XYZ file of C-alpha atoms in Angstrom:
406
model
C 0.000 0.000 0.000
C 1.235 3.583 -0.617
C 2.734 5.528 2.295
C 0.553 8.007 4.165
C 2.405 10.999 2.715
C 1.436 9.872 -0.797
C -2.291 10.038 -0.052
C -3.787 13.354 -1.139
C -6.975 13.121 0.895
C -6.739 11.936 4.480
C -9.661 10.341 6.223
C -9.943 10.895 9.956
C -8.529 7.415 10.562
C -5.653 5.878 8.568
C -3.842 2.584 9.106
C -0.435 1.802 7.607
C 1.274 -1.458 8.536
C 1.259 -1.501 12.365
C 0.620 2.219 12.832
C -2.802 3.821 13.313
C -3.026 7.541 12.539
C -6.006 9.642 13.713
C -6.501 13.364 13.182
C -9.104 16.119 13.529
C -9.094 19.730 12.349
C -9.923 22.461 14.840
C -9.163 26.169 14.653
C -7.329 25.758 11.347
C -4.891 23.308 12.975
C -4.488 19.538 12.695
C -4.580 17.662 16.000
C -3.074 14.220 15.494
C -2.427 11.042 17.429
C -0.737 7.792 16.475
C -0.846 4.412 18.156
C 0.378 0.884 17.500
C -2.338 -0.645 19.668
C -5.859 -1.437 18.531
C -7.381 1.600 20.259
C -10.934 2.749 19.596
C -10.839 5.503 16.934
C -13.862 7.183 18.517
C -12.073 7.407 21.866
C -9.006 8.984 20.267
C -11.128 11.422 18.234
C -12.998 12.476 21.366
C -9.678 12.959 23.175
C -8.284 15.126 20.351
C -11.413 17.277 20.293
C -11.193 17.647 24.053
C -7.499 18.557 23.817
C -8.330 21.297 21.316
C -11.106 22.599 23.589
C -8.795 22.636 26.628
C -6.113 24.432 24.639
C -8.656 27.107 23.750
C -9.784 27.379 27.378
C -6.287 27.717 28.821
C -4.699 29.789 26.019
C -7.712 31.981 25.322
C -7.871 31.318 21.579
C -7.227 28.493 19.145
C -4.808 29.462 16.383
C -1.256 28.767 15.253
C 0.142 31.885 16.940
C -1.474 31.012 20.268
C -0.107 27.445 20.120
C 3.417 28.689 19.368
C 3.342 31.203 22.221
C 1.958 28.679 24.729
C 3.885 25.549 23.770
C 5.055 24.994 27.372
C 1.492 25.303 28.702
C 0.114 22.819 26.153
C 2.958 20.412 26.915
C 2.069 20.634 30.626
C -1.587 19.979 29.793
C -0.644 16.833 27.861
C 1.623 15.711 30.689
C -1.284 15.893 33.151
C -3.877 14.429 30.762
C -1.907 11.380 29.590
C 0.473 9.026 31.412
C 2.428 6.509 29.318
C -0.182 6.715 26.565
C -3.174 6.214 28.878
C -5.731 9.002 29.259
C -6.042 10.102 32.894
C -8.437 13.072 32.793
C -9.786 15.746 30.472
C -11.713 17.677 33.129
C -11.068 21.404 33.292
C -11.950 21.521 37.005
C -9.398 18.807 37.850
C -6.616 20.085 35.596
C -6.715 23.644 36.931
C -5.435 22.329 40.286
C -2.209 21.093 38.663
C -1.428 23.508 35.821
C 1.213 26.049 36.882
C 2.268 27.624 33.575
C 0.581 30.933 32.806
C -0.889 31.615 29.387
C 0.810 34.107 27.085
C -1.618 36.339 25.212
C -0.772 38.539 22.254
C -3.080 41.333 23.409
C -4.099 42.027 27.015
C -7.800 41.863 27.732
C -9.624 45.065 28.607
C -13.342 45.416 29.161
C -13.139 48.992 27.963
C -11.597 48.174 24.604
C -14.603 48.963 22.447
C -13.014 48.476 19.037
C -15.729 45.941 18.100
C -18.741 47.190 19.970
C -21.202 45.493 17.626
C -20.495 41.897 18.615
C -21.552 41.553 22.246
C -24.570 42.951 24.041
C -27.091 41.671 26.564
C -30.730 42.151 25.639
C -31.548 43.547 29.087
C -28.472 45.810 29.256
C -28.365 47.663 25.955
C -25.991 50.292 27.326
C -23.323 47.733 28.262
C -21.199 46.260 25.515
C -18.237 43.882 25.727
C -15.509 43.731 23.080
C -15.073 40.808 20.718
C -11.950 39.696 22.639
C -13.822 39.476 25.934
C -14.490 35.732 25.708
C -11.097 34.823 24.219
C -8.978 35.228 27.337
C -7.601 32.294 29.353
C -9.828 30.853 32.052
C -6.994 31.141 34.612
C -5.974 34.688 35.555
C -2.345 35.745 35.952
C -0.880 35.665 39.419
C -0.128 39.388 39.166
C -3.850 40.079 38.876
C -6.146 40.257 41.863
C -8.364 37.548 40.403
C -10.096 37.602 37.065
C -13.463 39.158 36.409
C -16.469 37.012 37.275
C -18.122 36.742 33.883
C -20.151 34.280 31.897
C -20.784 34.417 28.147
C -23.650 32.724 26.311
C -23.372 32.562 22.516
C -26.217 31.621 20.190
C -24.357 30.711 16.996
C -26.078 29.674 13.768
C -24.643 28.534 10.428
C -26.761 29.135 7.344
C -26.687 27.028 4.157
C -28.708 28.351 1.217
C -29.097 27.588 -2.490
C -30.964 30.161 -4.603
C -31.926 29.359 -8.193
C -31.223 31.545 -11.219
C -34.856 32.715 -11.099
C -34.431 33.967 -7.519
C -36.428 31.123 -5.945
C -35.119 29.651 -2.706
C -34.273 26.012 -3.474
C -32.660 24.916 -0.217
C -32.231 26.389 3.251
C -30.655 24.693 6.255
C -29.721 26.145 9.634
C -27.457 24.487 12.181
C -27.219 26.226 15.527
C -25.862 25.805 19.006
C -25.851 27.500 22.382
C -22.333 27.784 23.804
C -21.318 28.851 27.277
C -17.914 30.133 28.321
C -17.609 30.467 32.071
C -15.106 32.529 34.069
C -16.848 32.065 37.418
C -14.577 30.803 40.235
C -17.222 28.550 41.783
C -19.972 26.439 40.301
C -23.457 27.957 40.335
C -26.635 26.681 38.774
C -27.399 28.669 35.657
C -30.910 28.987 34.265
C -31.323 29.928 30.611
C -34.804 30.818 29.417
C -35.538 30.314 25.711
C -38.523 31.575 23.706
C -41.735 30.380 25.305
C -43.009 29.497 21.804
C -39.941 27.347 21.045
C -41.006 24.023 19.495
C -39.208 20.919 18.236
C -40.693 19.256 15.157
C -43.962 20.093 13.453
C -46.038 18.117 15.945
C -45.084 20.368 18.873
C -45.954 23.792 17.468
C -46.694 26.244 20.286
C -48.352 29.629 19.862
C -49.448 31.325 16.683
C -47.363 33.160 14.114
C -44.346 33.963 16.293
C -43.460 30.362 17.155
C -39.782 29.419 16.869
C -39.453 25.928 15.411
C -36.521 23.569 14.842
C -36.538 20.056 13.402
C -34.052 18.410 15.758
C -32.476 19.297 19.068
C -29.862 17.686 21.341
C -28.442 18.678 24.715
C -25.231 18.311 26.681
C -25.388 15.501 29.209
C -25.025 17.977 32.092
C -28.138 19.969 31.122
C -31.204 19.395 33.306
C -34.447 19.376 31.333
C -37.077 19.079 34.078
C -38.388 22.595 33.281
C -37.777 22.525 29.545
C -41.010 20.934 28.319
C -43.206 23.351 30.256
C -41.229 26.582 30.585
C -38.416 26.171 27.990
C -35.747 26.602 30.663
C -32.314 24.944 30.567
C -30.528 24.348 33.870
C -26.836 23.540 34.160
C -23.870 23.971 36.509
C -21.187 25.093 34.042
C -17.551 24.308 34.682
C -14.853 26.819 33.840
C -14.134 26.952 30.128
C -16.297 26.515 27.052
C -18.977 23.920 26.448
C -21.887 23.459 24.051
C -25.176 23.139 25.920
C -27.558 22.662 23.016
C -27.446 21.902 19.291
C -30.374 22.248 16.897
C -31.187 22.044 13.196
C -33.813 23.441 10.842
C -34.123 22.174 7.257
C -35.872 23.409 4.102
C -37.659 26.266 5.807
C -36.692 29.756 6.982
C -39.026 31.899 9.111
C -37.651 34.979 7.338
C -36.313 35.885 3.900
C -32.668 35.066 3.078
C -30.373 37.922 4.142
C -29.105 38.692 0.616
C -30.651 38.907 -2.831
C -28.456 39.051 -5.938
C -29.495 40.385 -9.352
C -26.795 39.342 -11.855
C -26.396 40.244 -15.518
C -23.757 38.570 -17.691
C -23.215 39.601 -21.316
C -20.585 40.532 -23.906
C -19.830 43.986 -25.267
C -18.779 44.924 -28.793
C -15.103 44.373 -27.921
C -15.838 40.755 -26.927
C -15.201 41.578 -23.291
C -17.200 39.734 -20.669
C -19.380 42.138 -18.656
C -20.551 40.955 -15.239
C -22.951 43.354 -13.517
C -23.952 42.456 -9.948
C -26.588 44.243 -7.904
C -26.633 42.988 -4.310
C -29.379 43.846 -1.842
C -29.263 43.257 1.919
C -32.711 42.260 3.215
C -31.837 42.607 6.913
C -33.757 45.100 9.098
C -32.563 48.725 8.671
C -30.818 48.807 12.070
C -28.852 45.613 11.367
C -25.501 45.311 9.606
C -23.737 42.420 7.903
C -19.970 42.230 8.401
C -17.117 40.832 6.315
C -19.283 40.155 3.279
C -17.466 38.541 0.370
C -18.859 37.558 -3.022
C -16.973 35.022 -5.145
C -17.745 34.809 -8.867
C -16.038 32.058 -10.930
C -14.822 33.339 -14.312
C -13.467 31.618 -17.463
C -10.223 29.720 -16.968
C -8.307 31.885 -19.413
C -9.041 35.151 -17.570
C -5.857 37.106 -16.798
C -7.009 40.662 -16.071
C -9.930 42.548 -14.570
C -11.314 46.074 -14.638
C -13.937 47.113 -12.111
C -16.444 49.783 -11.155
C -17.680 49.642 -7.544
C -20.530 51.634 -6.006
C -18.620 52.785 -2.881
C -14.946 53.395 -2.008
C -14.820 51.021 0.962
C -15.381 48.001 -1.311
C -12.546 46.070 -2.942
C -12.358 43.504 -5.724
C -9.604 41.366 -7.187
C -9.125 38.592 -9.708
C -7.747 35.487 -8.025
C -5.687 33.878 -10.764
C -5.184 30.643 -8.844
C -8.896 30.047 -8.297
C -10.028 31.820 -11.490
C -12.616 33.818 -9.594
C -13.465 37.425 -8.772
C -13.512 38.216 -5.048
C -15.712 41.204 -4.163
C -15.242 42.267 -0.516
C -17.609 44.481 1.488
C -16.528 45.183 5.098
C -19.917 46.524 6.277
C -23.307 46.129 4.601
C -26.239 47.943 6.299
C -29.673 46.355 6.248
C -31.940 47.633 3.476
C -28.986 48.919 1.431
C -28.136 47.993 -2.134
C -24.652 47.868 -3.672
C -23.506 47.215 -7.210
C -20.365 46.244 -9.085
C -19.404 46.037 -12.747
C -16.570 43.714 -13.751
C -15.017 43.594 -17.222
C -13.025 40.489 -18.150
C -11.339 39.873 -21.534
C -13.139 37.012 -23.266
C -11.303 34.174 -24.986
C -14.144 32.167 -26.508
C -17.837 32.291 -27.251
C -18.480 29.790 -24.464
C -17.207 32.174 -21.766
C -20.727 33.060 -20.637
C -21.318 29.471 -19.571
C -18.226 29.479 -17.342
C -19.462 32.288 -15.083
C -20.969 31.245 -11.745
C -22.430 30.014 -9.575
C -21.871 32.851 -7.107
C -20.959 32.022 -3.512
C -21.090 34.355 -0.516
C -19.663 34.434 2.985
C -20.682 36.842 5.737
C -21.325 37.374 9.429
C -24.591 38.673 10.886
C -24.054 39.957 14.446
C -27.058 40.140 16.770
C -29.076 38.024 14.302
C -30.479 34.490 14.315
C -32.245 32.981 11.312
C -34.508 30.780 13.433
C -35.543 33.591 15.783
C -34.185 31.775 18.846
C -33.689 34.223 21.730
C -32.489 34.096 25.332
C -35.291 35.435 27.544
C -33.201 35.514 30.703
C -29.910 34.306 32.154
C -29.875 33.773 35.920
C -27.334 32.405 38.379
C -28.332 30.709 41.613
C -27.026 31.180 44.246
C -25.853 34.704 43.486
C -22.089 34.934 43.017
C -20.089 36.880 45.635
C -18.872 40.175 44.227
C -19.768 41.652 40.874
C -20.568 39.112 38.157
C -21.480 40.050 34.615
C -23.501 38.058 32.114
C -23.207 38.556 28.375
C -25.277 37.204 25.492
C -24.214 37.183 21.836
C -26.224 36.279 18.757
C -24.371 35.677 15.510
C -25.108 33.950 12.210
C -22.337 32.763 9.893
C -22.672 31.659 6.302
C -21.832 27.988 5.977
C -22.664 27.727 2.270
C -24.542 30.494 0.465
C -24.819 29.746 -3.253
C -26.654 31.724 -5.932
C -27.008 30.270 -9.410
C -26.718 32.555 -12.426
């Protein structure tokens, strides 16, 4: 059989002679393990995912730079988690009693750094805003500090997959969401999270009229208590320090609202045989909402070597990616209800060039927005934490796959 390095596409589990190779991808990094014993692949995969989660908890973020800066800390984590190849523990609460190395962060955390004020904000405290880096600090405070801030963050994160036909009709729409908690509280308290009272799972459990929030499937973390969920839609949990996913849900083939973007494309040739691509993009979000980091990718004919452009505002950029043979149109901020346009001119090489354009794909981030309408009614801690504790809620929707056919 060919060696592992000769295989272009790796599956999660590979076996070569007497060596088993398992890997996962988290945070843009590959987390790998190898063993000569007949270990359960699922156990090793779970361990690697847990190692990545612990690295994020203790280092504050999960990226190549953070791993390089905190190599000694990660090595100490592995030393406490595994003895002679046998897993001992992956519990954050147990490990924090033995870890001595302090995390190195590239930028110190400050609650008053309001460079990204649009990302965090509690529904009941509109005047208080936390920066985007607030929940990316290590769970263990430095010894020079007089204890870290008592804070807890709840993120409602959704990923949207959409396919829109050339006639503008929505052909497919899927939403995958989860409720994540990142806890910086020194002691364990019971946390109560209230969801929409009209929240329903499946079509047979519809509650309320018109404003009901429905998902097809829903699963919960094993630590979540559901004794009040069926009646009051309340989740109860005693979160440990670090990050954990309390709930995952999915909605297929149905959106309670219109897709966030509508594209009106026109592709034709001019008298000089140049390919003209005119795009008119409309944001159908509410007027007070804003989409961030919007990018539009348009595949072009393989022989394209140059590009001329006309954009509707100076903050937009566009470039021809020669490697991918696609035009990348970037929009840093896109207000709801606004409409932007772009005209691209590409030298044409053949009469079949029109057929090589598209489909268009988009990526974006929608802060303070959920496609399903899921909301956190309240977030309560019991018993009340000693000292000042702050609770933050974030809603964000990311594009997983947003495709528009031309």
